[in-house]
mmCIF file of C-alpha atoms and ligand atoms in Angstrom:
data_model
loop_
_atom_site.group_PDB
_atom_site.id
_atom_site.type_symbol
_atom_site.label_atom_id
_atom_site.label_comp_id
_atom_site.label_asym_id
_atom_site.label_seq_id
_atom_site.Cartn_x
_atom_site.Cartn_y
_atom_site.Cartn_z
ATOM 1 C CA UNK U 1 -11.436 -81.729 -4.411
ATOM 2 C CA UNK U 2 -9.730 -80.383 -7.568
ATOM 3 C CA UNK U 3 -12.880 -78.409 -7.816
ATOM 4 C CA UNK U 4 -11.948 -76.474 -4.617
ATOM 5 C CA UNK U 5 -8.228 -75.997 -5.527
ATOM 6 C CA UNK U 6 -9.344 -74.981 -9.031
ATOM 7 C CA UNK U 7 -11.842 -72.496 -7.461
ATOM 8 C CA UNK U 8 -9.166 -71.080 -5.104
ATOM 9 C CA UNK U 9 -6.659 -70.532 -7.700
ATOM 10 C CA UNK U 10 -9.388 -69.073 -10.208
ATOM 11 C CA UNK U 11 -10.669 -66.573 -7.373
ATOM 12 C CA UNK U 12 -7.166 -65.710 -6.455
ATOM 13 C CA UNK U 13 -6.168 -64.855 -9.867
ATOM 14 C CA UNK U 14 -9.288 -62.643 -10.206
ATOM 15 C CA UNK U 15 -8.552 -60.895 -7.059
ATOM 16 C CA UNK U 16 -4.863 -60.210 -8.205
ATOM 17 C CA UNK U 17 -6.385 -58.988 -11.521
ATOM 18 C CA UNK U 18 -8.785 -56.608 -10.054
ATOM 19 C CA UNK U 19 -7.845 -52.930 -10.571
ATOM 20 C CA UNK U 20 -10.106 -51.081 -8.269
ATOM 21 C CA UNK U 21 -12.058 -51.799 -5.170
ATOM 22 C CA UNK U 22 -15.473 -51.886 -7.028
ATOM 23 C CA UNK U 23 -13.792 -54.842 -8.839
ATOM 24 C CA UNK U 24 -12.703 -56.774 -5.659
ATOM 25 C CA UNK U 25 -16.132 -56.141 -4.074
ATOM 26 C CA UNK U 26 -17.833 -57.824 -7.190
ATOM 27 C CA UNK U 27 -15.686 -60.806 -6.790
ATOM 28 C CA UNK U 28 -16.430 -60.979 -3.000
ATOM 29 C CA UNK U 29 -20.205 -60.836 -3.933
ATOM 30 C CA UNK U 30 -19.650 -63.539 -6.548
ATOM 31 C CA UNK U 31 -17.755 -65.846 -4.211
ATOM 32 C CA UNK U 32 -19.000 -65.017 -0.609
ATOM 33 C CA UNK U 33 -22.374 -63.196 -1.147
ATOM 34 C CA UNK U 34 -25.562 -64.939 -0.366
ATOM 35 C CA UNK U 35 -25.593 -66.923 -3.825
ATOM 36 C CA UNK U 36 -21.848 -66.849 -4.173
ATOM 37 C CA UNK U 37 -19.937 -69.815 -5.219
ATOM 38 C CA UNK U 38 -18.302 -70.314 -1.926
ATOM 39 C CA UNK U 39 -21.570 -69.742 -0.225
ATOM 40 C CA UNK U 40 -23.202 -72.555 -2.293
ATOM 41 C CA UNK U 41 -20.345 -75.098 -1.193
ATOM 42 C CA UNK U 42 -20.958 -74.158 2.502
ATOM 43 C CA UNK U 43 -24.662 -74.589 1.927
ATOM 44 C CA UNK U 44 -23.776 -78.335 0.816
ATOM 45 C CA UNK U 45 -22.328 -79.339 4.266
ATOM 46 C CA UNK U 46 -25.695 -79.652 5.725
ATOM 47 C CA UNK U 47 -26.723 -82.438 3.453
ATOM 48 C CA UNK U 48 -23.529 -84.496 4.026
ATOM 49 C CA UNK U 49 -22.965 -87.308 6.113
ATOM 50 C CA UNK U 50 -21.087 -86.771 9.160
ATOM 51 C CA UNK U 51 -17.889 -88.390 7.827
ATOM 52 C CA UNK U 52 -17.971 -86.606 4.573
ATOM 53 C CA UNK U 53 -18.742 -83.369 6.360
ATOM 54 C CA UNK U 54 -15.572 -83.950 8.597
ATOM 55 C CA UNK U 55 -13.399 -84.319 5.574
ATOM 56 C CA UNK U 56 -14.821 -81.563 3.400
ATOM 57 C CA UNK U 57 -15.797 -79.033 5.816
ATOM 58 C CA UNK U 58 -12.438 -77.857 6.908
ATOM 59 C CA UNK U 59 -11.289 -77.603 3.221
ATOM 60 C CA UNK U 60 -14.459 -75.712 2.487
ATOM 61 C CA UNK U 61 -13.778 -73.245 5.438
ATOM 62 C CA UNK U 62 -10.085 -73.031 4.544
ATOM 63 C CA UNK U 63 -11.160 -71.956 0.968
ATOM 64 C CA UNK U 64 -13.562 -69.251 2.363
ATOM 65 C CA UNK U 65 -10.778 -67.977 4.811
ATOM 66 C CA UNK U 66 -8.070 -67.827 2.048
ATOM 67 C CA UNK U 67 -10.395 -66.119 -0.287
ATOM 68 C CA UNK U 68 -11.843 -63.758 2.474
ATOM 69 C CA UNK U 69 -8.158 -62.833 3.381
ATOM 70 C CA UNK U 70 -7.024 -62.402 -0.224
ATOM 71 C CA UNK U 71 -10.012 -60.050 -0.937
ATOM 72 C CA UNK U 72 -9.405 -58.017 2.180
ATOM 73 C CA UNK U 73 -5.650 -57.736 1.387
ATOM 74 C CA UNK U 74 -6.337 -56.607 -2.232
ATOM 75 C CA UNK U 75 -8.897 -54.127 -1.054
ATOM 76 C CA UNK U 76 -6.468 -52.412 1.337
ATOM 77 C CA UNK U 77 -3.711 -52.428 -1.325
ATOM 78 C CA UNK U 78 -6.131 -50.760 -3.818
ATOM 79 C CA UNK U 79 -7.529 -48.219 -1.114
ATOM 80 C CA UNK U 80 -4.043 -47.309 -0.422
ATOM 81 C CA UNK U 81 -2.992 -46.951 -4.165
ATOM 82 C CA UNK U 82 -6.014 -44.873 -4.683
ATOM 83 C CA UNK U 83 -5.299 -42.528 -1.830
ATOM 84 C CA UNK U 84 -1.719 -42.240 -2.988
ATOM 85 C CA UNK U 85 -2.838 -41.318 -6.411
ATOM 86 C CA UNK U 86 -5.319 -38.786 -5.133
ATOM 87 C CA UNK U 87 -2.619 -37.315 -2.761
ATOM 88 C CA UNK U 88 -0.260 -36.744 -5.801
ATOM 89 C CA UNK U 89 -2.933 -35.525 -8.092
ATOM 90 C CA UNK U 90 -4.086 -33.043 -5.344
ATOM 91 C CA UNK U 91 -0.895 -31.848 -4.114
ATOM 92 C CA UNK U 92 -0.521 -27.868 -3.698
ATOM 93 C CA UNK U 93 2.386 -26.378 -5.271
ATOM 94 C CA UNK U 94 3.384 -23.787 -2.654
ATOM 95 C CA UNK U 95 5.842 -22.228 -4.930
ATOM 96 C CA UNK U 96 3.213 -21.037 -7.308
ATOM 97 C CA UNK U 97 2.979 -17.215 -7.235
ATOM 98 C CA UNK U 98 -0.585 -16.149 -6.005
ATOM 99 C CA UNK U 99 -3.037 -14.879 -8.704
ATOM 100 C CA UNK U 100 -3.168 -11.196 -8.565
ATOM 101 C CA UNK U 101 -6.143 -9.770 -6.871
ATOM 102 C CA UNK U 102 -8.229 -6.789 -8.165
ATOM 103 C CA UNK U 103 -7.575 -3.843 -5.870
ATOM 104 C CA UNK U 104 -9.785 -0.750 -5.301
ATOM 105 C CA UNK U 105 -8.168 2.574 -5.207
ATOM 106 C CA UNK U 106 -8.961 5.763 -3.185
ATOM 107 C CA UNK U 107 -10.775 8.387 -5.349
ATOM 108 C CA UNK U 108 -8.833 11.330 -6.068
ATOM 109 C CA UNK U 109 -11.694 13.600 -4.524
ATOM 110 C CA UNK U 110 -11.552 11.600 -1.384
ATOM 111 C CA UNK U 111 -7.681 11.875 -1.177
ATOM 112 C CA UNK U 112 -7.583 15.561 -1.851
ATOM 113 C CA UNK U 113 -10.365 15.872 0.871
ATOM 114 C CA UNK U 114 -8.302 13.850 3.410
ATOM 115 C CA UNK U 115 -5.208 15.920 2.598
ATOM 116 C CA UNK U 116 -7.097 19.302 3.041
ATOM 117 C CA UNK U 117 -8.739 18.043 6.193
ATOM 118 C CA UNK U 118 -5.200 16.967 7.539
ATOM 119 C CA UNK U 119 -3.811 20.440 6.881
ATOM 120 C CA UNK U 120 -6.744 22.205 8.618
ATOM 121 C CA UNK U 121 -6.766 19.603 11.469
ATOM 122 C CA UNK U 122 -2.984 20.567 12.245
ATOM 123 C CA UNK U 123 -4.138 24.225 12.205
ATOM 124 C CA UNK U 124 -6.700 23.300 14.934
ATOM 125 C CA UNK U 125 -9.982 23.162 13.065
ATOM 126 C CA UNK U 126 -12.539 20.505 13.933
ATOM 127 C CA UNK U 127 -14.615 18.766 11.400
ATOM 128 C CA UNK U 128 -18.344 19.562 11.265
ATOM 129 C CA UNK U 129 -21.096 18.076 8.923
ATOM 130 C CA UNK U 130 -24.620 18.879 7.614
ATOM 131 C CA UNK U 131 -27.254 17.335 5.487
ATOM 132 C CA UNK U 132 -27.080 17.223 1.693
ATOM 133 C CA UNK U 133 -30.881 18.045 1.601
ATOM 134 C CA UNK U 134 -31.313 21.280 3.182
ATOM 135 C CA UNK U 135 -34.116 23.942 3.742
ATOM 136 C CA UNK U 136 -34.387 27.355 2.397
ATOM 137 C CA UNK U 137 -33.762 28.849 5.941
ATOM 138 C CA UNK U 138 -30.243 27.219 6.135
ATOM 139 C CA UNK U 139 -29.027 27.420 2.672
ATOM 140 C CA UNK U 140 -30.518 31.024 1.975
ATOM 141 C CA UNK U 141 -32.332 32.972 4.481
ATOM 142 C CA UNK U 142 -30.050 32.605 7.637
ATOM 143 C CA UNK U 143 -27.236 33.287 5.336
ATOM 144 C CA UNK U 144 -28.653 36.766 4.570
ATOM 145 C CA UNK U 145 -30.149 36.061 0.920
ATOM 146 C CA UNK U 146 -33.008 38.384 0.823
ATOM 147 C CA UNK U 147 -36.316 36.911 0.003
ATOM 148 C CA UNK U 148 -36.971 36.718 -3.606
ATOM 149 C CA UNK U 149 -33.537 38.179 -4.326
ATOM 150 C CA UNK U 150 -32.018 37.064 -7.629
ATOM 151 C CA UNK U 151 -28.912 35.961 -5.662
ATOM 152 C CA UNK U 152 -30.851 32.978 -4.840
ATOM 153 C CA UNK U 153 -31.007 32.195 -8.449
ATOM 154 C CA UNK U 154 -27.190 32.746 -8.786
ATOM 155 C CA UNK U 155 -26.606 29.097 -7.501
ATOM 156 C CA UNK U 156 -28.942 27.260 -10.030
ATOM 157 C CA UNK U 157 -30.524 25.360 -7.431
ATOM 158 C CA UNK U 158 -31.948 21.743 -7.535
ATOM 159 C CA UNK U 159 -35.385 22.202 -5.698
ATOM 160 C CA UNK U 160 -37.586 19.187 -4.524
ATOM 161 C CA UNK U 161 -41.273 19.225 -5.004
ATOM 162 C CA UNK U 162 -43.212 21.096 -2.423
ATOM 163 C CA UNK U 163 -44.030 19.181 0.601
ATOM 164 C CA UNK U 164 -47.472 18.928 2.479
ATOM 165 C CA UNK U 165 -46.426 21.903 4.547
ATOM 166 C CA UNK U 166 -45.809 24.023 1.461
ATOM 167 C CA UNK U 167 -41.888 23.857 2.017
ATOM 168 C CA UNK U 168 -39.610 23.211 -0.748
ATOM 169 C CA UNK U 169 -36.542 21.189 0.312
ATOM 170 C CA UNK U 170 -33.337 21.624 -1.899
ATOM 171 C CA UNK U 171 -29.863 20.202 -2.499
ATOM 172 C CA UNK U 172 -27.501 22.447 -0.746
ATOM 173 C CA UNK U 173 -25.702 24.565 -3.204
ATOM 174 C CA UNK U 174 -22.843 25.180 -0.816
ATOM 175 C CA UNK U 175 -21.602 23.920 2.432
ATOM 176 C CA UNK U 176 -22.245 27.531 4.049
ATOM 177 C CA UNK U 177 -25.563 26.238 5.587
ATOM 178 C CA UNK U 178 -23.401 24.138 8.076
ATOM 179 C CA UNK U 179 -21.980 27.599 9.101
ATOM 180 C CA UNK U 180 -25.531 28.347 10.598
ATOM 181 C CA UNK U 181 -25.926 24.758 11.895
ATOM 182 C CA UNK U 182 -22.622 25.034 13.803
ATOM 183 C CA UNK U 183 -23.528 28.506 15.197
ATOM 184 C CA UNK U 184 -26.951 27.742 16.190
ATOM 185 C CA UNK U 185 -25.932 26.265 19.487
ATOM 186 C CA UNK U 186 -27.988 23.344 20.539
ATOM 187 C CA UNK U 187 -30.041 22.935 17.478
ATOM 188 C CA UNK U 188 -28.642 19.651 16.258
ATOM 189 C CA UNK U 189 -27.162 16.573 18.100
ATOM 190 C CA UNK U 190 -23.797 15.776 16.484
ATOM 191 C CA UNK U 191 -24.222 12.898 14.006
ATOM 192 C CA UNK U 192 -20.884 11.354 15.366
ATOM 193 C CA UNK U 193 -18.749 11.976 18.340
ATOM 194 C CA UNK U 194 -15.913 13.532 16.362
ATOM 195 C CA UNK U 195 -18.304 15.943 14.721
ATOM 196 C CA UNK U 196 -18.883 19.332 16.382
ATOM 197 C CA UNK U 197 -22.562 20.115 17.431
ATOM 198 C CA UNK U 198 -23.865 23.717 17.377
ATOM 199 C CA UNK U 199 -21.642 25.542 19.949
ATOM 200 C CA UNK U 200 -20.745 28.802 21.680
ATOM 201 C CA UNK U 201 -17.931 30.847 20.278
ATOM 202 C CA UNK U 202 -14.899 30.205 19.836
ATOM 203 C CA UNK U 203 -15.595 28.198 16.895
ATOM 204 C CA UNK U 204 -13.007 26.970 14.564
ATOM 205 C CA UNK U 205 -14.610 24.304 12.073
ATOM 206 C CA UNK U 206 -14.041 23.102 8.549
ATOM 207 C CA UNK U 207 -16.980 21.277 6.729
ATOM 208 C CA UNK U 208 -16.137 18.886 3.935
ATOM 209 C CA UNK U 209 -19.089 17.734 2.092
ATOM 210 C CA UNK U 210 -21.145 17.351 -1.248
ATOM 211 C CA UNK U 211 -22.709 20.207 -2.878
ATOM 212 C CA UNK U 212 -25.163 20.584 -5.975
ATOM 213 C CA UNK U 213 -25.703 23.090 -8.764
ATOM 214 C CA UNK U 214 -27.232 22.767 -12.415
ATOM 215 C CA UNK U 215 -23.949 23.216 -13.977
ATOM 216 C CA UNK U 216 -21.818 21.132 -16.269
ATOM 217 C CA UNK U 217 -18.653 21.917 -18.241
ATOM 218 C CA UNK U 218 -14.876 21.076 -17.986
ATOM 219 C CA UNK U 219 -14.641 23.181 -14.752
ATOM 220 C CA UNK U 220 -18.099 22.413 -13.301
ATOM 221 C CA UNK U 221 -20.161 19.309 -12.588
ATOM 222 C CA UNK U 222 -23.858 19.163 -11.230
ATOM 223 C CA UNK U 223 -22.410 17.568 -7.914
ATOM 224 C CA UNK U 224 -19.165 18.715 -6.500
ATOM 225 C CA UNK U 225 -17.146 18.816 -3.175
ATOM 226 C CA UNK U 226 -16.677 21.680 -1.085
ATOM 227 C CA UNK U 227 -14.682 22.422 2.143
ATOM 228 C CA UNK U 228 -16.179 25.340 4.260
ATOM 229 C CA UNK U 229 -14.180 27.106 6.945
ATOM 230 C CA UNK U 230 -15.521 29.102 9.813
ATOM 231 C CA UNK U 231 -13.877 30.685 12.636
ATOM 232 C CA UNK U 232 -15.677 32.850 15.348
ATOM 233 C CA UNK U 233 -14.008 34.613 18.156
ATOM 234 C CA UNK U 234 -13.509 38.018 19.679
ATOM 235 C CA UNK U 235 -11.258 40.224 17.711
ATOM 236 C CA UNK U 236 -11.052 38.053 14.387
ATOM 237 C CA UNK U 237 -10.061 40.078 11.429
ATOM 238 C CA UNK U 238 -9.212 39.824 7.728
ATOM 239 C CA UNK U 239 -5.568 39.236 8.474
ATOM 240 C CA UNK U 240 -6.459 35.835 10.098
ATOM 241 C CA UNK U 241 -8.292 34.879 7.063
ATOM 242 C CA UNK U 242 -5.573 35.828 4.796
ATOM 243 C CA UNK U 243 -2.957 34.030 6.798
ATOM 244 C CA UNK U 244 -4.883 30.930 7.259
ATOM 245 C CA UNK U 245 -5.806 30.592 3.651
ATOM 246 C CA UNK U 246 -2.044 31.456 2.454
ATOM 247 C CA UNK U 247 -0.811 28.906 4.969
ATOM 248 C CA UNK U 248 -3.253 26.158 3.800
ATOM 249 C CA UNK U 249 -2.280 26.716 0.100
ATOM 250 C CA UNK U 250 1.294 26.371 0.707
ATOM 251 C CA UNK U 251 0.916 23.201 2.763
ATOM 252 C CA UNK U 252 -1.755 21.755 0.452
ATOM 253 C CA UNK U 253 0.384 22.270 -2.661
ATOM 254 C CA UNK U 254 3.595 21.461 -0.475
ATOM 255 C CA UNK U 255 5.475 24.639 -2.056
ATOM 256 C CA UNK U 256 5.901 28.038 -1.210
ATOM 257 C CA UNK U 257 5.905 28.730 -5.168
ATOM 258 C CA UNK U 258 2.101 29.050 -5.589
ATOM 259 C CA UNK U 259 1.228 32.785 -5.504
ATOM 260 C CA UNK U 260 -2.127 34.022 -4.255
ATOM 261 C CA UNK U 261 -4.272 37.282 -4.640
ATOM 262 C CA UNK U 262 -7.565 38.320 -2.973
ATOM 263 C CA UNK U 263 -10.158 40.204 -5.399
ATOM 264 C CA UNK U 264 -13.154 41.954 -3.809
ATOM 265 C CA UNK U 265 -16.359 40.173 -4.455
ATOM 266 C CA UNK U 266 -19.839 39.865 -3.219
ATOM 267 C CA UNK U 267 -21.416 37.226 -1.192
ATOM 268 C CA UNK U 268 -24.704 37.932 0.800
ATOM 269 C CA UNK U 269 -23.181 36.249 4.074
ATOM 270 C CA UNK U 270 -19.834 37.892 4.179
ATOM 271 C CA UNK U 271 -18.734 41.626 4.517
ATOM 272 C CA UNK U 272 -16.240 42.441 3.107
ATOM 273 C CA UNK U 273 -16.097 39.508 0.599
ATOM 274 C CA UNK U 274 -13.314 38.396 -1.512
ATOM 275 C CA UNK U 275 -12.353 35.561 -3.982
ATOM 276 C CA UNK U 276 -9.057 33.948 -3.729
ATOM 277 C CA UNK U 277 -7.121 33.189 -6.943
ATOM 278 C CA UNK U 278 -3.771 31.153 -7.423
ATOM 279 C CA UNK U 279 -1.204 32.089 -10.002
ATOM 280 C CA UNK U 280 -0.926 29.841 -12.986
ATOM 281 C CA UNK U 281 0.108 29.303 -16.407
ATOM 282 C CA UNK U 282 -2.402 28.383 -19.020
ATOM 283 C CA UNK U 283 -0.283 28.825 -22.019
ATOM 284 C CA UNK U 284 0.106 25.080 -22.890
ATOM 285 C CA UNK U 285 -3.643 24.519 -23.079
ATOM 286 C CA UNK U 286 -3.494 23.086 -19.396
ATOM 287 C CA UNK U 287 -3.616 24.809 -16.150
ATOM 288 C CA UNK U 288 -0.187 24.953 -14.428
ATOM 289 C CA UNK U 289 -0.057 26.399 -10.939
ATOM 290 C CA UNK U 290 3.143 27.519 -9.125
ATOM 291 C CA UNK U 291 4.155 29.248 -12.335
ATOM 292 C CA UNK U 292 2.944 31.707 -15.077
ATOM 293 C CA UNK U 293 1.224 35.031 -14.969
ATOM 294 C CA UNK U 294 -2.437 34.084 -15.166
ATOM 295 C CA UNK U 295 -4.955 33.664 -12.196
ATOM 296 C CA UNK U 296 -7.499 30.981 -11.407
ATOM 297 C CA UNK U 297 -10.144 31.444 -9.057
ATOM 298 C CA UNK U 298 -10.404 28.647 -6.342
ATOM 299 C CA UNK U 299 -12.487 30.013 -3.283
ATOM 300 C CA UNK U 300 -14.694 32.605 -2.027
ATOM 301 C CA UNK U 301 -14.387 34.100 1.580
ATOM 302 C CA UNK U 302 -14.968 37.051 3.625
ATOM 303 C CA UNK U 303 -15.799 38.285 7.235
ATOM 304 C CA UNK U 304 -18.981 36.900 8.450
ATOM 305 C CA UNK U 305 -21.802 39.138 7.911
ATOM 306 C CA UNK U 306 -23.235 40.603 11.108
ATOM 307 C CA UNK U 307 -26.693 39.621 9.959
ATOM 308 C CA UNK U 308 -25.660 35.984 9.761
ATOM 309 C CA UNK U 309 -24.331 36.253 13.318
ATOM 310 C CA UNK U 310 -27.560 37.686 14.402
ATOM 311 C CA UNK U 311 -29.687 34.999 12.690
ATOM 312 C CA UNK U 312 -27.560 32.581 14.765
ATOM 313 C CA UNK U 313 -28.023 34.189 18.202
ATOM 314 C CA UNK U 314 -24.485 35.471 18.360
ATOM 315 C CA UNK U 315 -23.854 39.326 19.085
ATOM 316 C CA UNK U 316 -21.842 40.841 16.197
ATOM 317 C CA UNK U 317 -20.717 43.553 18.664
ATOM 318 C CA UNK U 318 -19.026 40.962 20.773
ATOM 319 C CA UNK U 319 -17.810 38.327 18.139
ATOM 320 C CA UNK U 320 -16.548 38.608 14.559
ATOM 321 C CA UNK U 321 -15.351 35.791 12.390
ATOM 322 C CA UNK U 322 -14.333 34.763 8.887
ATOM 323 C CA UNK U 323 -15.575 32.131 6.497
ATOM 324 C CA UNK U 324 -14.364 30.498 3.361
ATOM 325 C CA UNK U 325 -15.651 27.921 0.811
ATOM 326 C CA UNK U 326 -13.502 26.160 -1.639
ATOM 327 C CA UNK U 327 -13.945 23.406 -4.444
ATOM 328 C CA UNK U 328 -12.279 20.218 -3.549
ATOM 329 C CA UNK U 329 -12.435 18.484 -6.759
ATOM 330 C CA UNK U 330 -11.073 21.387 -8.549
ATOM 331 C CA UNK U 331 -8.000 21.895 -5.994
ATOM 332 C CA UNK U 332 -7.533 18.032 -6.666
ATOM 333 C CA UNK U 333 -7.408 18.551 -10.550
ATOM 334 C CA UNK U 334 -4.891 21.360 -9.902
ATOM 335 C CA UNK U 335 -2.552 19.499 -7.549
ATOM 336 C CA UNK U 336 -2.712 16.070 -9.604
ATOM 337 C CA UNK U 337 -2.749 17.564 -13.062
ATOM 338 C CA UNK U 338 -6.150 16.439 -14.242
ATOM 339 C CA UNK U 339 -7.347 18.310 -17.363
ATOM 340 C CA UNK U 340 -11.171 17.881 -16.998
ATOM 341 C CA UNK U 341 -13.222 18.032 -13.695
ATOM 342 C CA UNK U 342 -16.017 15.772 -15.160
ATOM 343 C CA UNK U 343 -13.521 12.795 -15.329
ATOM 344 C CA UNK U 344 -13.700 12.772 -11.634
ATOM 345 C CA UNK U 345 -17.198 11.515 -11.758
ATOM 346 C CA UNK U 346 -17.347 9.493 -14.997
ATOM 347 C CA UNK U 347 -16.485 6.224 -13.241
ATOM 348 C CA UNK U 348 -14.110 5.261 -15.810
ATOM 349 C CA UNK U 349 -11.887 2.564 -14.066
ATOM 350 C CA UNK U 350 -8.897 3.141 -16.364
ATOM 351 C CA UNK U 351 -8.908 6.696 -15.287
ATOM 352 C CA UNK U 352 -9.295 5.648 -11.702
ATOM 353 C CA UNK U 353 -6.627 3.093 -12.109
ATOM 354 C CA UNK U 354 -4.287 5.957 -13.342
ATOM 355 C CA UNK U 355 -5.208 8.694 -10.958
ATOM 356 C CA UNK U 356 -6.411 6.710 -8.010
ATOM 357 C CA UNK U 357 -4.349 6.430 -4.840
ATOM 358 C CA UNK U 358 -3.377 3.345 -2.581
ATOM 359 C CA UNK U 359 -5.761 2.556 0.123
ATOM 360 C CA UNK U 360 -2.659 2.138 2.375
ATOM 361 C CA UNK U 361 -1.274 5.650 1.765
ATOM 362 C CA UNK U 362 -2.447 7.408 4.888
ATOM 363 C CA UNK U 363 -3.917 10.815 4.337
ATOM 364 C CA UNK U 364 -0.572 12.723 4.166
ATOM 365 C CA UNK U 365 1.315 15.225 2.088
ATOM 366 C CA UNK U 366 3.850 12.932 0.421
ATOM 367 C CA UNK U 367 2.771 13.320 -3.264
ATOM 368 C CA UNK U 368 3.593 16.946 -4.259
ATOM 369 C CA UNK U 369 3.650 18.804 -7.357
ATOM 370 C CA UNK U 370 4.896 16.832 -10.339
HETATM 371 N N1 LIG B 401 -20.405 29.501 -0.251
HETATM 372 C C1 LIG B 401 -19.720 30.168 -1.269
HETATM 373 C C2 LIG B 401 -19.979 29.580 -2.607
HETATM 374 O O1 LIG B 401 -20.138 28.418 -2.696
HETATM 375 C C3 LIG B 401 -18.254 30.229 -0.806
HETATM 376 C C4 LIG B 401 -18.035 30.988 0.362
HETATM 377 C C5 LIG B 401 -18.036 30.473 1.636
HETATM 378 C C6 LIG B 401 -17.899 32.511 0.387
HETATM 379 C C7 LIG B 401 -17.739 31.200 2.734
HETATM 380 C C8 LIG B 401 -17.691 33.077 1.503
HETATM 381 C C9 LIG B 401 -17.635 32.591 2.751
HETATM 382 O O2 LIG B 401 -19.555 29.984 -3.646
#
């Protein structure tokens, strides 16, 4: 029987020495598995005489139970230790500061556009929109550009190839075609509920959007943004136009210090026509507004030409109106002091990080002149 005692103390020592669950499992297989040492002993019982079996059976069973219990106990202990180690290893340090997240910013053009729309919205203008790809009728003909007239060339138009119907579509050179779309009542379903469809006068809309011309230098880019304005009602005159634009400039730049002047000009779709300049200072190589004795052109405007009203089915003897169109990007560069218009579209993330706006800053008028 010393064999059994010896075997038990050997196995117990091995079990105690096992350092992981897999080690304990190996001992279990070696002792209690099909061809394990204890299983072999149990098999010998069958060949014994009843007396011998009576004597040795309980001892072998006791050995098996003791070893099984030791194995189970050691397994549980090791599993608990492994879990504890894992919990300690994988614990979260909630006091660590979060990793900084890369944040996008609002592009200065969109910020400027939002600010402009906010000013006009307060003055009672609704927003209208039209397509970037226009036809000759809306971009030129309805706006009183004479056929084959060089005025059509004055915009350096991007034309598409002729379609099967012989028509050449174009990228709109200004937002003025939306004047026509707004006045030709019933001609377009509004693209969104907040956008005005063609309507009867009175009309009071602004049209923010992209425009395209073959042009590129420090103050021109082939794609740029305009905001068009159109007011049609009875008894509208130049005084309304002047007040609207002067009020807009003061609110947009958040100061009364910006001086303005109107110069006579020519547009086929307005009569009389004017350009508006803002007073500025160019002495330091950069343009500063609200100071100085130079002038910078920022928009075109005028009284809507009677022919344009007629093209849109509005009687010019009953209704009059004014219109204006201004460059959003250029006004943004002026307000926020950017020297080169082309940077607006260069997609340089350093420039955007410097000039971009927080997405959580609502379109408002908080920034002001620096
Ligand atoms: N469409 C003109 C331009 O882009 C601006 C303008 C709009 C002028 C409305 C008069 C009236 O130059």
